[in-house]
GROMACS .gro file of N, CA and C in nm:
model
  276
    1UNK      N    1   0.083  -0.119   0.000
    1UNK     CA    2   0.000   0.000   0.000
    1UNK      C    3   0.087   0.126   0.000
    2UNK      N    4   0.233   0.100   0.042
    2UNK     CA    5   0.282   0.259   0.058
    2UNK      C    6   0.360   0.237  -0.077
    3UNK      N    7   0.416   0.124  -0.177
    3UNK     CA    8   0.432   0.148  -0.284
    3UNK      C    9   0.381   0.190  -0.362
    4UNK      N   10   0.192   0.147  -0.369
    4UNK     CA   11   0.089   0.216  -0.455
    4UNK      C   12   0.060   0.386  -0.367
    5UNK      N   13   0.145   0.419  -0.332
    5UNK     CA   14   0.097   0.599  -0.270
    5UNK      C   15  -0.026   0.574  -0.184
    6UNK      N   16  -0.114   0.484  -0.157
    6UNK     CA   17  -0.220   0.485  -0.120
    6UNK      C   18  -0.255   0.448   0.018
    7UNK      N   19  -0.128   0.506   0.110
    7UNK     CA   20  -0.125   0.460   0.275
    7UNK      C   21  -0.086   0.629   0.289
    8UNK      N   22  -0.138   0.676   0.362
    8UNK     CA   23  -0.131   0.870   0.412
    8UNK      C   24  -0.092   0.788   0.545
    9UNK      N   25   0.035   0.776   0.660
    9UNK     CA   26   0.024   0.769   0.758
    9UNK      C   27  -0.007   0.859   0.882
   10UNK      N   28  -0.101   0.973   0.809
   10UNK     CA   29  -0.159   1.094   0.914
   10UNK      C   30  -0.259   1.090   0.871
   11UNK      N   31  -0.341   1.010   0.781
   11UNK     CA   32  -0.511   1.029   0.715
   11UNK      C   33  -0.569   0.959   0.849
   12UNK      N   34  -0.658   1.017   0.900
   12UNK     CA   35  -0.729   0.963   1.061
   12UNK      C   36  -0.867   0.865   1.013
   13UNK      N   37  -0.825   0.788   1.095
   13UNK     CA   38  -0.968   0.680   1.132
   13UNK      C   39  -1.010   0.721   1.239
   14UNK      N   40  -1.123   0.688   1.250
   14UNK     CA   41  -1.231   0.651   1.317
   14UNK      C   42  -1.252   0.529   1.369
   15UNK      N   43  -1.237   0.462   1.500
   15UNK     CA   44  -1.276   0.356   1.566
   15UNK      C   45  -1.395   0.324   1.681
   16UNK      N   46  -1.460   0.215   1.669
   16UNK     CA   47  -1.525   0.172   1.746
   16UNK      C   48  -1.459   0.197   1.877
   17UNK      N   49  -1.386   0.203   1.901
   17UNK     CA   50  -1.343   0.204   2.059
   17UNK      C   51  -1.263   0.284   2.119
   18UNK      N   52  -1.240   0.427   2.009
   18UNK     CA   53  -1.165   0.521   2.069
   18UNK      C   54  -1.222   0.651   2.070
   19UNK      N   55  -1.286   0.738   2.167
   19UNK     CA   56  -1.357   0.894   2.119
   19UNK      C   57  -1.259   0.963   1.998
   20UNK      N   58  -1.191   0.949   2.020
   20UNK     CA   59  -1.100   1.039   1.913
   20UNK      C   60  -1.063   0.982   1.777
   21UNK      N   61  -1.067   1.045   1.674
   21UNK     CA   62  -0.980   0.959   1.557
   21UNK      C   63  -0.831   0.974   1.564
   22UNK      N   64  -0.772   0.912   1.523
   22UNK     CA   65  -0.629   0.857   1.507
   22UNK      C   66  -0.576   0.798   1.433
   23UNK      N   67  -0.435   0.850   1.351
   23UNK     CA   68  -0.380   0.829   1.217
   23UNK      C   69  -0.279   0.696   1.273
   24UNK      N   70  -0.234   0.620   1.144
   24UNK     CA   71  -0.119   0.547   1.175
   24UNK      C   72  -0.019   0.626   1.225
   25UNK      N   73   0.045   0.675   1.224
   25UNK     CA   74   0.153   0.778   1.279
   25UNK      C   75   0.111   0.717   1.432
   26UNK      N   76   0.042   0.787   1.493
   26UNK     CA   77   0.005   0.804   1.644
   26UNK      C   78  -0.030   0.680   1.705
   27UNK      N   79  -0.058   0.588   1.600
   27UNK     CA   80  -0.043   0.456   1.661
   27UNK      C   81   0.129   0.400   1.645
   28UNK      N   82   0.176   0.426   1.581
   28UNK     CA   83   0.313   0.394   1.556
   28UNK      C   84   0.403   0.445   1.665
   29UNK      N   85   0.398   0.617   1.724
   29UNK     CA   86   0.423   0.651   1.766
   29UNK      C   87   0.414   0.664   1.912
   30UNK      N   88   0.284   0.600   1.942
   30UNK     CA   89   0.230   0.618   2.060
   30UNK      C   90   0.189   0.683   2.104
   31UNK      N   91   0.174   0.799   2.021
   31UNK     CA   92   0.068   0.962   2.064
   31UNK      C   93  -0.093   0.933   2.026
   32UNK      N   94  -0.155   0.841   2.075
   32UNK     CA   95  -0.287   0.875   2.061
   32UNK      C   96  -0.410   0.877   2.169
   33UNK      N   97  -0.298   0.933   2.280
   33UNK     CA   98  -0.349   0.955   2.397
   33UNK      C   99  -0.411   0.870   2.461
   34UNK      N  100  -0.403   0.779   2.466
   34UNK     CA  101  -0.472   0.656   2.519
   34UNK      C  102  -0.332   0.547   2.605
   35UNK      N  103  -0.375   0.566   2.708
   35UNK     CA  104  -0.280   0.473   2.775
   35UNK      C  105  -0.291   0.319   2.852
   36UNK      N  106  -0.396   0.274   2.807
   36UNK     CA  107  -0.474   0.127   2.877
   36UNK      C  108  -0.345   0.064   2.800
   37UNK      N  109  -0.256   0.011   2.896
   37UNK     CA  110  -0.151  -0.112   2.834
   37UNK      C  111  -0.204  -0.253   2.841
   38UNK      N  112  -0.283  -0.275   2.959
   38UNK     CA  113  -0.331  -0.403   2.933
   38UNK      C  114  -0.268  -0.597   2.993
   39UNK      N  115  -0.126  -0.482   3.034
   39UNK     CA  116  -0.024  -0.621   3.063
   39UNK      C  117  -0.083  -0.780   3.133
   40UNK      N  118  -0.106  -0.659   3.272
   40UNK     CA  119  -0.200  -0.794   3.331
   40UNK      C  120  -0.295  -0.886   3.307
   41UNK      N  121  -0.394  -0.799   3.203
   41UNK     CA  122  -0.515  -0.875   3.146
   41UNK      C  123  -0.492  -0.976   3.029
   42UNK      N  124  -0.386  -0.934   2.967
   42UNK     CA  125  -0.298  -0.983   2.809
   42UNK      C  126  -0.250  -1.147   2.877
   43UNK      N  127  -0.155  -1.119   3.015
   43UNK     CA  128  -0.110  -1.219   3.061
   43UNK      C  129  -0.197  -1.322   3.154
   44UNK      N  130  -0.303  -1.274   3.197
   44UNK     CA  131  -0.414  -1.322   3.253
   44UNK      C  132  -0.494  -1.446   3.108
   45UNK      N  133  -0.474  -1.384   3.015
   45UNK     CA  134  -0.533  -1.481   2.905
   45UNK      C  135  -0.665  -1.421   2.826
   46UNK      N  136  -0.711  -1.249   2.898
   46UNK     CA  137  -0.777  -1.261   2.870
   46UNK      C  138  -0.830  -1.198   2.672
   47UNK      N  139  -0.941  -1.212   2.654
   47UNK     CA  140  -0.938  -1.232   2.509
   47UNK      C  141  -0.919  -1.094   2.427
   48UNK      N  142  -0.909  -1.085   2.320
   48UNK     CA  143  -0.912  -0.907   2.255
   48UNK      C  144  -1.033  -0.811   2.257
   49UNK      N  145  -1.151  -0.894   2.246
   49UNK     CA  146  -1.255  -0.841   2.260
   49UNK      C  147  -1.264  -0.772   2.383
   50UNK      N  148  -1.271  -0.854   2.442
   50UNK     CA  149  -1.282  -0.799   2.629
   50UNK      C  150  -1.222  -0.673   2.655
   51UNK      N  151  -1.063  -0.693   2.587
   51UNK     CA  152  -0.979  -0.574   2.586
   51UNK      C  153  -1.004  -0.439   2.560
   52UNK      N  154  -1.061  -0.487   2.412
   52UNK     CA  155  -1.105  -0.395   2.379
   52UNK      C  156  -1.226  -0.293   2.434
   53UNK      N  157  -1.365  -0.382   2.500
   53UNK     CA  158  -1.446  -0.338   2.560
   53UNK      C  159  -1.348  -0.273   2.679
   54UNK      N  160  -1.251  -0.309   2.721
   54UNK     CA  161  -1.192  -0.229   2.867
   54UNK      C  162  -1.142  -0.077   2.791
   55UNK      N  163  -1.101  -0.115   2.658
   55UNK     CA  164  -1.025   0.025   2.607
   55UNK      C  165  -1.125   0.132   2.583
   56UNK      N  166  -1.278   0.078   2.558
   56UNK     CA  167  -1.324   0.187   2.502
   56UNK      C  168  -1.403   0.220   2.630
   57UNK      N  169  -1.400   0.185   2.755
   57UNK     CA  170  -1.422   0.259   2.846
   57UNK      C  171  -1.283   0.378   2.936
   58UNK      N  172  -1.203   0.391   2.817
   58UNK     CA  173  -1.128   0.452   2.929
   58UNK      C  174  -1.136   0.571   2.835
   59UNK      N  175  -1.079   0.710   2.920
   59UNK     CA  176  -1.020   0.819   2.844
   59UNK      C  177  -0.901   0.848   2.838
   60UNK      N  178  -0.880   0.910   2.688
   60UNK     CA  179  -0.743   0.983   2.689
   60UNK      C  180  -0.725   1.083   2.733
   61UNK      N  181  -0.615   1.076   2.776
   61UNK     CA  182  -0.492   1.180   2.824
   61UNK      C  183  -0.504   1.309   2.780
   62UNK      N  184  -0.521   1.333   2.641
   62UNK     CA  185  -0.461   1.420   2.566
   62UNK      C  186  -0.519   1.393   2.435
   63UNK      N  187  -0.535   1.500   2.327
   63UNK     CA  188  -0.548   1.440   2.172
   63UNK      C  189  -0.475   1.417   2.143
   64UNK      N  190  -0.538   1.345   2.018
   64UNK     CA  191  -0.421   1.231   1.931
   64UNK      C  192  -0.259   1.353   1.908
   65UNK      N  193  -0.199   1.331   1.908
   65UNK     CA  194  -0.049   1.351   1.863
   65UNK      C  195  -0.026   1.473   1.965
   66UNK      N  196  -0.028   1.466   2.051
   66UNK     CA  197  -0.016   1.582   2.188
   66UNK      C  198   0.062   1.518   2.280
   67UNK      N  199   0.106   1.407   2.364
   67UNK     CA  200   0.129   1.330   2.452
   67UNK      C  201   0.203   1.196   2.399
   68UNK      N  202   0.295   1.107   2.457
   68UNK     CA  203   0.288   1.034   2.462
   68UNK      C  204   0.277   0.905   2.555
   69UNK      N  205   0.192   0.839   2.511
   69UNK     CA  206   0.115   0.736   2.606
   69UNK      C  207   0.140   0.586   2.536
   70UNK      N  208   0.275   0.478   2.604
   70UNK     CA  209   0.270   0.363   2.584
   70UNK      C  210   0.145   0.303   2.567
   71UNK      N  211   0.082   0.220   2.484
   71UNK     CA  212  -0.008   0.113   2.547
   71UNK      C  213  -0.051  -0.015   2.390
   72UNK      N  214  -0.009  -0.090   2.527
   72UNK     CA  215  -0.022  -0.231   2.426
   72UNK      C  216  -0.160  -0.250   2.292
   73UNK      N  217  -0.238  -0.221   2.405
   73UNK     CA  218  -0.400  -0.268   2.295
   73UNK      C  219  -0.394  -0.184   2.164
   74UNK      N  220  -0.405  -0.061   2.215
   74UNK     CA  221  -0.390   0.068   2.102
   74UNK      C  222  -0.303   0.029   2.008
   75UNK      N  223  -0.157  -0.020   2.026
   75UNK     CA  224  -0.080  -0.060   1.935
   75UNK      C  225  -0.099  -0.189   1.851
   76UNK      N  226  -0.182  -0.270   1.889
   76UNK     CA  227  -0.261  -0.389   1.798
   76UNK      C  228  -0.388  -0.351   1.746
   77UNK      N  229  -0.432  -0.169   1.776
   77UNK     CA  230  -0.541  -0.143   1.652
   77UNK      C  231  -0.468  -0.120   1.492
   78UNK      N  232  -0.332  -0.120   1.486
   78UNK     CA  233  -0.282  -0.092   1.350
   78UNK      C  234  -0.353  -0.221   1.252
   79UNK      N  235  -0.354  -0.353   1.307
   79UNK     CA  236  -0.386  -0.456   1.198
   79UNK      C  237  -0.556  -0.410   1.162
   80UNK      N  238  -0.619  -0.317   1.223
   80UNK     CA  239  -0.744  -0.325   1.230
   80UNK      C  240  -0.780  -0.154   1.096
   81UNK      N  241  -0.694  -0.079   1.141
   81UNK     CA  242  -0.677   0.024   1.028
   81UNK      C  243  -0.610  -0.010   0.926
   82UNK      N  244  -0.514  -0.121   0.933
   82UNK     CA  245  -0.472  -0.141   0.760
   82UNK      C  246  -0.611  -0.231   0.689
   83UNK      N  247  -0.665  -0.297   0.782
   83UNK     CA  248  -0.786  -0.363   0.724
   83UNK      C  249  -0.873  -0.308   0.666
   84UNK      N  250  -0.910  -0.197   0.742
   84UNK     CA  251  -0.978  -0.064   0.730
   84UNK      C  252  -0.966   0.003   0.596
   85UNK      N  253  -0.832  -0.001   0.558
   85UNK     CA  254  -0.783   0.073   0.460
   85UNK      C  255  -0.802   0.001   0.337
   86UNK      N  256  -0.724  -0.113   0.364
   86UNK     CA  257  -0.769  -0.200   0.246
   86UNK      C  258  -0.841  -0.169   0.220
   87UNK      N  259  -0.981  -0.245   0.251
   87UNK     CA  260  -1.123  -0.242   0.232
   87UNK      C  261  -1.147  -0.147   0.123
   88UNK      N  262  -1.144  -0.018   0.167
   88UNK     CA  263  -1.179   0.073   0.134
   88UNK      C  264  -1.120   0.093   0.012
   89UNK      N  265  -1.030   0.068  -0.017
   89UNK     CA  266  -0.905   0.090  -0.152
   89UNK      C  267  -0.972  -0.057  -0.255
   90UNK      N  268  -0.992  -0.166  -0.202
   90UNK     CA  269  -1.025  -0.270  -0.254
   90UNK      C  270  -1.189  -0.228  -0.321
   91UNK      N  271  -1.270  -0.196  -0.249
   91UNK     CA  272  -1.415  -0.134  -0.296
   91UNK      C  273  -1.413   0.008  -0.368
   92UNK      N  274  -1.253   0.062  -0.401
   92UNK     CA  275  -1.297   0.168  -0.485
   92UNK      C  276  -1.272   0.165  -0.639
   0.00000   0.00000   0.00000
């Protein structure tokens, strides 16, 4: 996708589980104000979904690219925005 020009890593999504939108960059980077890491629950076993329901009850810090905030979950929404992207590139 970044050979075909057709990956912007600052074009913002929109997620089910985050108030804010947020570009690849800020997931890459770790600026998307969101800091739920998750360690214990990850190592506990528990599932992504769940996780996720824990992520979208929390708030950020800060807007996207203002702060930076480690966190595990947030950093496994990238497979979910390149999907995203696809899609979208694939249906146009």
């Amino acid at each position: 996708m970044v050979d075909q020009e057709s990956l912007d890593f600052d074009e913002k999504f929109k997620l089910p589980y985050l108030k804010n939108a947020i570009s690849l960059n800020n997931i890459l980077s770790h600026t998307t104000g969101y800091q739920f890491l998750g360690n214990i629950e990850i190592e506990q076993g528990m599932n992504r979904s769940k996780l996720l329901t824990l992520l979208k009850k929390q708030q950020a810090s800060c807007k996207p690219g203002q702060c930076y905030k480690y966190s595990n979950i947030v950093f496994s929404l990238l497979e979910e925005v390149l999907n995203c992207k696809k899609s979208s590139l694939n249906a146009a």
